[in-house]
Short mmCIF file of C-alpha atoms in Angstrom, two decimals:
data_model
loop_
_atom_site.label_atom_id
_atom_site.label_comp_id
_atom_site.label_asym_id
_atom_site.label_seq_id
_atom_site.Cartn_x
_atom_site.Cartn_y
_atom_site.Cartn_z
CA UNK A 1 -32.74 19.52 5.29
CA UNK A 2 -30.03 17.11 6.86
CA UNK A 3 -30.88 13.76 7.27
CA UNK A 4 -33.58 14.41 5.45
CA UNK A 5 -34.84 11.85 2.19
CA UNK A 6 -35.04 13.51 -1.56
CA UNK A 7 -38.48 13.48 -2.39
CA UNK A 8 -39.02 10.54 -5.22
CA UNK A 9 -41.07 13.99 -6.59
CA UNK A 10 -37.82 16.84 -7.10
CA UNK A 11 -36.15 13.59 -9.88
CA UNK A 12 -39.49 12.85 -11.08
CA UNK A 13 -40.14 16.82 -11.96
CA UNK A 14 -35.76 17.13 -12.79
CA UNK A 15 -36.18 14.49 -15.22
CA UNK A 16 -39.53 16.97 -17.01
CA UNK A 17 -37.20 19.76 -17.21
CA UNK A 18 -34.27 18.21 -18.68
CA UNK A 19 -36.44 16.42 -20.95
CA UNK A 20 -38.02 19.69 -21.64
CA UNK A 21 -34.99 21.43 -22.37
CA UNK A 22 -33.46 18.70 -24.56
CA UNK A 23 -36.35 18.77 -26.88
CA UNK A 24 -36.16 22.98 -26.89
CA UNK A 25 -33.05 22.91 -28.03
CA UNK A 26 -33.53 19.68 -30.68
CA UNK A 27 -36.08 21.89 -32.16
CA UNK A 28 -34.74 25.38 -32.32
CA UNK A 29 -31.51 23.74 -34.00
CA UNK A 30 -34.14 21.78 -36.93
CA UNK A 31 -35.34 25.22 -36.88
CA UNK A 32 -32.00 26.51 -37.21
CA UNK A 33 -31.60 24.57 -40.52
CA UNK A 34 -34.15 25.26 -41.99
CA UNK A 35 -33.58 28.66 -41.86
CA UNK A 36 -30.15 28.19 -43.38
CA UNK A 37 -31.99 25.90 -45.99
CA UNK A 38 -34.24 27.77 -46.48
CA UNK A 39 -32.25 31.07 -46.72
CA UNK A 40 -29.70 29.51 -49.57
CA UNK A 41 -32.83 28.93 -51.17
CA UNK A 42 -32.88 32.34 -51.32
CA UNK A 43 -30.00 33.50 -52.18
CA UNK A 44 -29.04 30.91 -55.44
CA UNK A 45 -32.67 31.98 -56.97
CA UNK A 46 -32.01 35.72 -56.62
CA UNK A 47 -28.95 35.39 -57.87
CA UNK A 48 -29.44 32.20 -60.90
CA UNK A 49 -31.94 35.38 -60.92
CA UNK A 50 -29.44 38.41 -61.19
CA UNK A 51 -26.33 36.60 -63.22
CA UNK A 52 -28.91 35.54 -66.20
CA UNK A 53 -30.75 38.95 -65.85
CA UNK A 54 -27.58 40.60 -66.50
CA UNK A 55 -27.63 38.11 -69.34
CA UNK A 56 -30.54 38.64 -71.14
CA UNK A 57 -29.74 42.26 -70.82
CA UNK A 58 -26.26 42.13 -72.12
CA UNK A 59 -28.13 40.32 -74.94
CA UNK A 60 -30.89 43.28 -75.47
CA UNK A 61 -28.57 45.61 -78.04
CA UNK A 62 -26.79 42.90 -80.21
CA UNK A 63 -26.37 42.25 -83.47
CA UNK A 64 -25.75 38.96 -84.11
CA UNK A 65 -24.82 35.76 -82.62
CA UNK A 66 -20.62 36.74 -82.08
CA UNK A 67 -21.39 39.89 -80.91
CA UNK A 68 -24.47 38.49 -78.47
CA UNK A 69 -21.69 35.88 -76.81
CA UNK A 70 -19.12 38.58 -76.86
CA UNK A 71 -21.24 40.37 -74.84
CA UNK A 72 -22.87 38.35 -72.91
CA UNK A 73 -19.09 36.62 -72.03
CA UNK A 74 -18.38 40.25 -70.57
CA UNK A 75 -21.99 40.73 -68.47
CA UNK A 76 -21.07 37.26 -67.10
CA UNK A 77 -17.27 38.30 -66.56
CA UNK A 78 -18.37 40.46 -64.87
CA UNK A 79 -20.84 39.23 -62.70
CA UNK A 80 -18.54 37.47 -61.17
CA UNK A 81 -16.33 39.94 -60.77
CA UNK A 82 -13.14 38.50 -62.53
CA UNK A 83 -11.46 41.53 -64.29
CA UNK A 84 -9.09 38.58 -66.42
CA UNK A 85 -9.92 35.73 -68.65
CA UNK A 86 -7.08 33.28 -67.60
CA UNK A 87 -7.48 29.93 -68.90
CA UNK A 88 -9.07 28.69 -66.00
CA UNK A 89 -11.81 31.45 -66.00
CA UNK A 90 -12.63 30.65 -69.83
CA UNK A 91 -12.88 27.75 -69.76
CA UNK A 92 -16.69 28.49 -67.85
CA UNK A 93 -16.82 31.81 -69.85
CA UNK A 94 -16.62 28.80 -73.36
CA UNK A 95 -19.21 26.73 -70.90
CA UNK A 96 -21.28 29.58 -70.63
CA UNK A 97 -22.33 29.10 -74.40
CA UNK A 98 -25.24 26.56 -74.77
CA UNK A 99 -26.40 29.53 -72.43
CA UNK A 100 -25.26 32.21 -75.15
CA UNK A 101 -26.76 31.14 -77.27
CA UNK A 102 -30.47 30.53 -76.03
CA UNK A 103 -30.52 33.42 -74.24
CA UNK A 104 -29.91 34.82 -77.69
CA UNK A 105 -32.36 32.41 -79.34
CA UNK A 106 -34.93 33.23 -77.05
CA UNK A 107 -35.29 37.14 -78.46
CA UNK A 108 -35.15 35.79 -81.65
CA UNK A 109 -38.60 34.08 -80.91
CA UNK A 110 -39.81 36.61 -79.26
CA UNK A 111 -40.01 35.24 -75.52
CA UNK A 112 -42.49 32.10 -76.05
CA UNK A 113 -42.91 29.13 -73.28
CA UNK A 114 -40.49 26.74 -76.25
CA UNK A 115 -36.96 29.63 -76.23
CA UNK A 116 -37.93 30.08 -72.31
CA UNK A 117 -38.15 26.38 -71.29
CA UNK A 118 -35.01 26.40 -73.84
CA UNK A 119 -32.90 29.02 -71.94
CA UNK A 120 -34.06 26.93 -68.59
CA UNK A 121 -32.35 23.60 -69.95
CA UNK A 122 -29.10 25.45 -71.22
CA UNK A 123 -28.80 27.27 -67.70
CA UNK A 124 -29.52 24.02 -65.00
CA UNK A 125 -26.68 22.55 -68.23
CA UNK A 126 -24.11 25.01 -67.40
CA UNK A 127 -24.85 24.81 -63.54
CA UNK A 128 -24.52 21.14 -63.62
CA UNK A 129 -21.60 21.64 -65.61
CA UNK A 130 -19.65 23.98 -63.62
CA UNK A 131 -20.74 21.77 -60.28
CA UNK A 132 -18.90 18.18 -61.86
CA UNK A 133 -16.13 20.73 -63.21
CA UNK A 134 -15.49 23.31 -60.21
CA UNK A 135 -17.39 21.02 -56.52
CA UNK A 136 -19.43 23.48 -55.80
CA UNK A 137 -22.51 24.74 -57.14
CA UNK A 138 -22.75 28.07 -59.71
CA UNK A 139 -25.48 30.06 -57.74
CA UNK A 140 -21.89 29.71 -54.63
CA UNK A 141 -20.04 31.65 -56.13
CA UNK A 142 -21.15 35.24 -55.58
CA UNK A 143 -20.20 34.43 -52.05
CA UNK A 144 -17.11 36.44 -50.27
CA UNK A 145 -15.97 36.02 -47.47
CA UNK A 146 -15.40 39.59 -46.47
CA UNK A 147 -12.38 39.24 -43.41
CA UNK A 148 -13.77 41.79 -40.97
CA UNK A 149 -12.21 44.40 -39.84
CA UNK A 150 -12.06 46.58 -36.42
CA UNK A 151 -13.93 50.24 -36.87
CA UNK A 152 -11.06 52.13 -34.78
CA UNK A 153 -12.71 55.95 -34.27
CA UNK A 154 -10.02 58.22 -33.56
#
């Protein structure tokens, strides 16, 4: 096709193809961001559930408030995978005390809606404290980086 001019229709179709490609890429990025947001929300919701479930289980056998606090502190440390409680960790455990008390009181009161609301309010207050104190959401405490290691067959 030497010497012949390129038909304008090809430019039109090329522009349409490039526009469709750009739209697809934009849409895929939007969907990926939506999936990532929903995945994080799901992960955080299950982590919050598992954490509170561990505190409730720890409180179940406690005969009094002090035993409940100790059992829940131990359960929290276990959930965080803390083998030792240093000063910074002690601050977190101490900040959990109102939540531990709310969990204990809810058990004694019979798990009514009002008691449940107090537990959730105490949990929200702890999460707000944690984010203000540590600079990241509480549920992210459970995010752990695991370095990939190569699989070697011998």
